[in-house]
PDB file of C-alpha atoms and ligand atoms in Angstrom:
ATOM      1  CA  MET A 190     132.837 112.538  90.940  1.00 93.00           C
ATOM      2  CA  ARG A 191     130.343 110.225  91.345  1.00 95.00           C
ATOM      3  CA  ILE A 192     129.540 107.683  88.209  1.00 98.00           C
ATOM      4  CA  THR A 193     126.297 105.971  87.653  1.00 98.00           C
ATOM      5  CA  THR A 194     125.886 103.133  85.292  1.00 98.00           C
ATOM      6  CA  PHE A 195     123.483 100.428  84.895  1.00 98.00           C
ATOM      7  CA  ASP A 196     123.836  97.008  83.854  1.00 98.00           C
ATOM      8  CA  PHE A 197     120.999  96.114  81.853  1.00 98.00           C
ATOM      9  CA  GLU A 198     119.632  92.454  82.420  1.00 98.00           C
ATOM     10  CA  GLU A 199     120.431  90.421  79.238  1.00 98.00           C
ATOM     11  CA  HIS A 200     117.350  88.044  78.173  1.00 98.00           C
ATOM     12  CA  GLY A 201     119.170  85.508  76.402  1.00 97.00           C
ATOM     13  CA  ASP A 202     118.731  82.312  74.150  1.00 97.00           C
ATOM     14  CA  GLU A 203     119.832  80.334  71.672  1.00 97.00           C
ATOM     15  CA  ARG A 204     118.383  83.101  69.011  1.00 98.00           C
ATOM     16  CA  GLY A 205     120.041  85.782  70.608  1.00 98.00           C
ATOM     17  CA  ILE A 206     119.915  88.601  73.316  1.00 98.00           C
ATOM     18  CA  LEU A 207     116.868  91.132  74.385  1.00 98.00           C
ATOM     19  CA  ILE A 208     117.021  93.995  76.746  1.00 98.00           C
ATOM     20  CA  SER A 209     113.973  95.653  77.817  1.00 98.00           C
ATOM     21  CA  LEU A 210     114.085  99.223  79.231  1.00 98.00           C
ATOM     22  CA  GLU A 211     111.249 100.360  81.103  1.00 98.00           C
ATOM     23  CA  GLU A 212     110.845 103.725  83.134  1.00 98.00           C
ATOM     24  CA  ASN A 213     110.789 103.770  86.391  1.00 98.00           C
ATOM     25  CA  LEU A 214     112.273 100.297  87.207  1.00 98.00           C
ATOM     26  CA  ASN A 215     115.782  99.626  85.312  1.00 98.00           C
ATOM     27  CA  ILE A 216     115.363 103.057  83.733  1.00 98.00           C
ATOM     28  CA  PRO A 217     115.203 105.583  86.840  1.00 98.00           C
ATOM     29  CA  PHE A 218     112.414 108.203  85.867  1.00 98.00           C
ATOM     30  CA  THR A 219     109.240 108.636  83.147  1.00 98.00           C
ATOM     31  CA  ILE A 220     110.779 108.714  79.565  1.00 98.00           C
ATOM     32  CA  ARG A 221     109.417 111.051  77.581  1.00 98.00           C
ATOM     33  CA  ARG A 222     112.025 111.382  74.747  1.00 98.00           C
ATOM     34  CA  CYS A 223     114.361 108.846  72.499  1.00 98.00           C
ATOM     35  CA  TYR A 224     116.841 109.734  70.117  1.00 98.00           C
ATOM     36  CA  PHE A 225     120.062 108.484  68.675  1.00 98.00           C
ATOM     37  CA  MET A 226     123.084 109.469  66.877  1.00 98.00           C
ATOM     38  CA  TYR A 227     125.030 107.312  64.459  1.00 98.00           C
ATOM     39  CA  ASN A 228     126.810 107.751  61.010  1.00 98.00           C
ATOM     40  CA  LEU A 229     129.258 109.412  63.130  1.00 97.00           C
ATOM     41  CA  MET A 230     132.364 110.901  61.371  1.00 93.00           C
ATOM     42  CA  PRO A 231     135.580 109.375  62.735  1.00 91.00           C
ATOM     43  CA  GLY A 232     137.285 111.911  65.217  1.00 96.00           C
ATOM     44  CA  VAL A 233     134.047 113.857  65.859  1.00 98.00           C
ATOM     45  CA  ARG A 234     133.487 115.103  69.221  1.00 98.00           C
ATOM     46  CA  ARG A 235     129.758 116.237  70.051  1.00 98.00           C
ATOM     47  CA  GLY A 236     127.623 117.403  73.108  1.00 98.00           C
ATOM     48  CA  TYR A 237     129.522 120.203  74.756  1.00 98.00           C
ATOM     49  CA  HIS A 238     126.399 121.024  77.024  1.00 98.00           C
ATOM     50  CA  ALA A 239     124.678 120.561  80.151  1.00 98.00           C
ATOM     51  CA  HIS A 240     121.319 120.400  81.094  1.00 98.00           C
ATOM     52  CA  LYS A 241     119.354 122.634  84.167  1.00 98.00           C
ATOM     53  CA  THR A 242     117.375 119.786  84.908  1.00 98.00           C
ATOM     54  CA  LEU A 243     117.116 117.064  82.418  1.00 98.00           C
ATOM     55  CA  ARG A 244     117.764 113.623  82.936  1.00 98.00           C
ATOM     56  CA  GLN A 245     119.243 110.926  80.408  1.00 98.00           C
ATOM     57  CA  VAL A 246     120.836 107.489  80.092  1.00 99.00           C
ATOM     58  CA  LEU A 247     122.956 106.646  77.553  1.00 99.00           C
ATOM     59  CA  VAL A 248     123.389 102.994  75.488  1.00 99.00           C
ATOM     60  CA  CYS A 249     125.829 102.668  72.997  1.00 98.00           C
ATOM     61  CA  VAL A 250     123.569  99.780  71.189  1.00 98.00           C
ATOM     62  CA  ARG A 251     126.081  99.099  68.951  1.00 98.00           C
ATOM     63  CA  GLY A 252     129.954  99.575  68.851  1.00 98.00           C
ATOM     64  CA  SER A 253     131.189 102.122  71.559  1.00 98.00           C
ATOM     65  CA  CYS A 254     132.390 105.373  72.206  1.00 98.00           C
ATOM     66  CA  ARG A 255     133.725 107.550  75.136  1.00 98.00           C
ATOM     67  CA  ILE A 256     131.830 110.050  77.314  1.00 98.00           C
ATOM     68  CA  LEU A 257     133.444 112.792  79.063  1.00 98.00           C
ATOM     69  CA  LEU A 258     131.270 114.084  82.349  1.00 98.00           C
ATOM     70  CA  ASP A 259     132.396 116.878  84.142  1.00 98.00           C
ATOM     71  CA  ASP A 260     130.764 118.437  87.459  1.00 98.00           C
ATOM     72  CA  GLY A 261     132.241 121.508  87.212  1.00 98.00           C
ATOM     73  CA  THR A 262     134.915 120.224  89.985  1.00 97.00           C
ATOM     74  CA  GLU A 263     136.186 117.280  88.701  1.00 98.00           C
ATOM     75  CA  GLN A 264     136.090 115.369  85.020  1.00 98.00           C
ATOM     76  CA  ALA A 265     135.452 111.152  84.352  1.00 98.00           C
ATOM     77  CA  THR A 266     135.646 109.704  81.231  1.00 98.00           C
ATOM     78  CA  VAL A 267     133.551 106.395  80.611  1.00 98.00           C
ATOM     79  CA  LEU A 268     133.458 103.776  77.737  1.00 98.00           C
ATOM     80  CA  LEU A 269     130.359 102.299  76.365  1.00 98.00           C
ATOM     81  CA  ASP A 270     131.366  99.737  74.568  1.00 98.00           C
ATOM     82  CA  ARG A 271     127.962  97.002  75.036  1.00 98.00           C
ATOM     83  CA  PRO A 272     124.228  97.429  74.389  1.00 98.00           C
ATOM     84  CA  ASN A 273     123.661  96.535  78.379  1.00 98.00           C
ATOM     85  CA  LEU A 274     125.766  98.973  79.784  1.00 98.00           C
ATOM     86  CA  GLY A 275     123.371 102.075  80.500  1.00 98.00           C
ATOM     87  CA  LEU A 276     125.435 105.279  81.828  1.00 99.00           C
ATOM     88  CA  TYR A 277     123.067 107.892  84.070  1.00 98.00           C
ATOM     89  CA  ILE A 278     123.543 111.980  83.663  1.00 98.00           C
ATOM     90  CA  THR A 279     121.914 114.111  85.605  1.00 98.00           C
ATOM     91  CA  ALA A 280     121.092 117.623  85.427  1.00 98.00           C
ATOM     92  CA  ASP A 281     124.413 119.887  85.752  1.00 97.00           C
ATOM     93  CA  THR A 282     126.570 118.008  84.397  1.00 98.00           C
ATOM     94  CA  TRP A 283     128.882 119.139  80.952  1.00 98.00           C
ATOM     95  CA  ARG A 284     129.368 116.034  78.613  1.00 98.00           C
ATOM     96  CA  GLU A 285     131.418 115.679  75.469  1.00 98.00           C
ATOM     97  CA  MET A 286     130.716 112.126  73.356  1.00 98.00           C
ATOM     98  CA  TYR A 287     133.784 111.438  70.854  1.00 98.00           C
ATOM     99  CA  ASP A 288     136.290 108.282  70.282  1.00 98.00           C
ATOM    100  CA  PHE A 289     132.942 106.838  68.383  1.00 98.00           C
ATOM    101  CA  SER A 290     133.593 103.786  66.468  1.00 98.00           C
ATOM    102  CA  GLU A 291     132.365 103.453  62.904  1.00 97.00           C
ATOM    103  CA  ASP A 292     129.721 101.291  63.523  1.00 98.00           C
ATOM    104  CA  ALA A 293     128.479 103.246  66.809  1.00 98.00           C
ATOM    105  CA  VAL A 294     124.879 104.144  67.407  1.00 98.00           C
ATOM    106  CA  LEU A 295     124.564 105.663  70.861  1.00 98.00           C
ATOM    107  CA  MET A 296     120.706 106.074  71.648  1.00 98.00           C
ATOM    108  CA  VAL A 297     119.680 108.806  74.836  1.00 98.00           C
ATOM    109  CA  LEU A 298     116.760 108.125  76.978  1.00 99.00           C
ATOM    110  CA  ALA A 299     115.321 111.302  78.334  1.00 99.00           C
ATOM    111  CA  ASP A 300     112.691 112.656  81.020  1.00 98.00           C
ATOM    112  CA  GLN A 301     111.940 115.753  79.067  1.00 98.00           C
ATOM    113  CA  LEU A 302     111.053 116.619  75.528  1.00 98.00           C
ATOM    114  CA  TYR A 303     113.582 118.778  73.696  1.00 98.00           C
ATOM    115  CA  ASP A 304     113.747 122.295  74.938  1.00 98.00           C
ATOM    116  CA  GLU A 305     116.942 124.367  74.109  1.00 98.00           C
ATOM    117  CA  SER A 306     115.970 126.429  76.805  1.00 98.00           C
ATOM    118  CA  ASP A 307     117.353 123.643  79.439  1.00 98.00           C
ATOM    119  CA  TYR A 308     120.554 123.454  77.724  1.00 98.00           C
ATOM    120  CA  ILE A 309     124.398 125.535  78.674  1.00 98.00           C
ATOM    121  CA  ARG A 310     126.125 125.488  75.594  1.00 98.00           C
ATOM    122  CA  ASN A 311     129.245 127.189  76.954  1.00 98.00           C
ATOM    123  CA  TYR A 312     131.575 125.728  79.571  1.00 98.00           C
ATOM    124  CA  ASP A 313     132.249 129.578  81.182  1.00 98.00           C
ATOM    125  CA  ALA A 314     128.608 129.698  81.332  1.00 98.00           C
ATOM    126  CA  PHE A 315     128.322 126.385  83.102  1.00 98.00           C
ATOM    127  CA  LEU A 316     130.544 127.412  85.864  1.00 98.00           C
ATOM    128  CA  ASP A 317     128.802 130.760  86.629  1.00 98.00           C
ATOM    129  CA  TYR A 318     125.370 128.627  86.639  1.00 98.00           C
ATOM    130  CA  LEU A 319     126.748 126.363  88.983  1.00 98.00           C
ATOM    131  CA  LYS A 320     128.524 129.044  91.386  1.00 97.00           C
ATOM    132  CA  LYS A 321     125.454 130.873  91.469  1.00 96.00           C
ATOM    133  CA  LYS A 322     123.477 128.086  92.144  1.00 95.00           C
ATOM    134  CA  ASN A 323     126.086 126.900  94.797  1.00 90.00           C
ATOM    135  CA  ALA A 324     125.934 130.678  96.581  1.00 93.00           C
ATOM    136  CA  GLU A 325     121.895 130.763  96.299  1.00 91.00           C
ATOM    137  CA  GLY A 326     121.661 127.364  97.744  1.00 85.00           C
ATOM    138  CA  LYS A 327     124.129 128.656 100.984  1.00 82.00           C
ATOM    139  CA  GLN A 328     121.745 131.821 101.524  1.00 79.00           C
ATOM    140  CA  ALA A 329     118.729 129.382 101.623  1.00 68.00           C
TER     141      ALA A 329
HETATM  142  P1  TYD B 412     122.516 118.904  69.064  1.00 54.72           P
HETATM  143  O1  TYD B 412     122.301 119.535  70.444  1.00 54.72           O
HETATM  144  O2  TYD B 412     124.122 119.898  68.491  1.00 54.72           O
HETATM  145  O3  TYD B 412     123.083 117.395  69.420  1.00 54.72           O
HETATM  146  P2  TYD B 412     124.448 116.807  70.439  1.00 54.72           P
HETATM  147  O4  TYD B 412     123.960 116.850  71.757  1.00 54.72           O
HETATM  148  O5  TYD B 412     125.347 115.876  69.989  1.00 54.72           O
HETATM  149  O6  TYD B 412     125.661 117.853  70.365  1.00 54.72           O
HETATM  150  O7  TYD B 412     121.848 118.345  68.287  1.00 54.72           O
HETATM  151  C1  TYD B 412     121.675 118.443  67.092  1.00 54.72           C
HETATM  152  C2  TYD B 412     120.429 118.852  66.181  1.00 54.72           C
HETATM  153  O8  TYD B 412     119.040 117.943  66.420  1.00 54.72           O
HETATM  154  C3  TYD B 412     120.145 120.184  66.564  1.00 54.72           C
HETATM  155  O9  TYD B 412     119.736 120.743  65.678  1.00 54.72           O
HETATM  156  C4  TYD B 412     119.110 119.976  67.828  1.00 54.72           C
HETATM  157  C5  TYD B 412     118.417 118.586  66.842  1.00 54.72           C
HETATM  158  N1  TYD B 412     117.713 118.026  68.098  1.00 54.72           N
HETATM  159  C6  TYD B 412     116.148 117.864  67.930  1.00 54.72           C
HETATM  160  O10 TYD B 412     115.566 118.468  67.409  1.00 54.72           O
HETATM  161  N2  TYD B 412     115.504 116.752  68.872  1.00 54.72           N
HETATM  162  C7  TYD B 412     116.465 116.338  70.383  1.00 54.72           C
HETATM  163  O11 TYD B 412     116.152 115.701  70.905  1.00 54.72           O
HETATM  164  C8  TYD B 412     117.908 116.488  70.417  1.00 54.72           C
HETATM  165  C9  TYD B 412     118.545 115.796  71.232  1.00 54.72           C
HETATM  166  C10 TYD B 412     118.263 117.573  69.370  1.00 54.72           C
END
């Protein structure tokens, strides 16, 4: 499956490094929400959902974690281990986040406000959803 990552430009000098994320520039959508997770317990795995329409960019701004992506046919794993790396996740992609380092802070930028009705939280329901969508697409 195709994985899209971004290498954000670092503005570094003797004082340190600054990264700027801007909607419709280095982030490919209008940013309507930002959330982040931290204090992640050892061995925890979260996510376990797909979105019907939401687009997101994940940035592990501290520490590291792994993201499993699944488009219903193929799976891929991405290691997020530097704050200048962004992972773009579009709709119809199952994701799981795991292998968080103790200090991990995973930040997510999203193009929509939180909306539970956009979630598919069951893997079999996700596969059914894709199958139906695919069949409808072929009819159109
Ligand atoms: P949850 O969907 O379980 O997180 P994950 O994607 O890591 O599995 O979200 C945890 C809780 O936070 C849940 O009660 C919903 C809430 N939440 C919000 O209120 N706003 C948000 O933007 C997000 C992503 C979650």
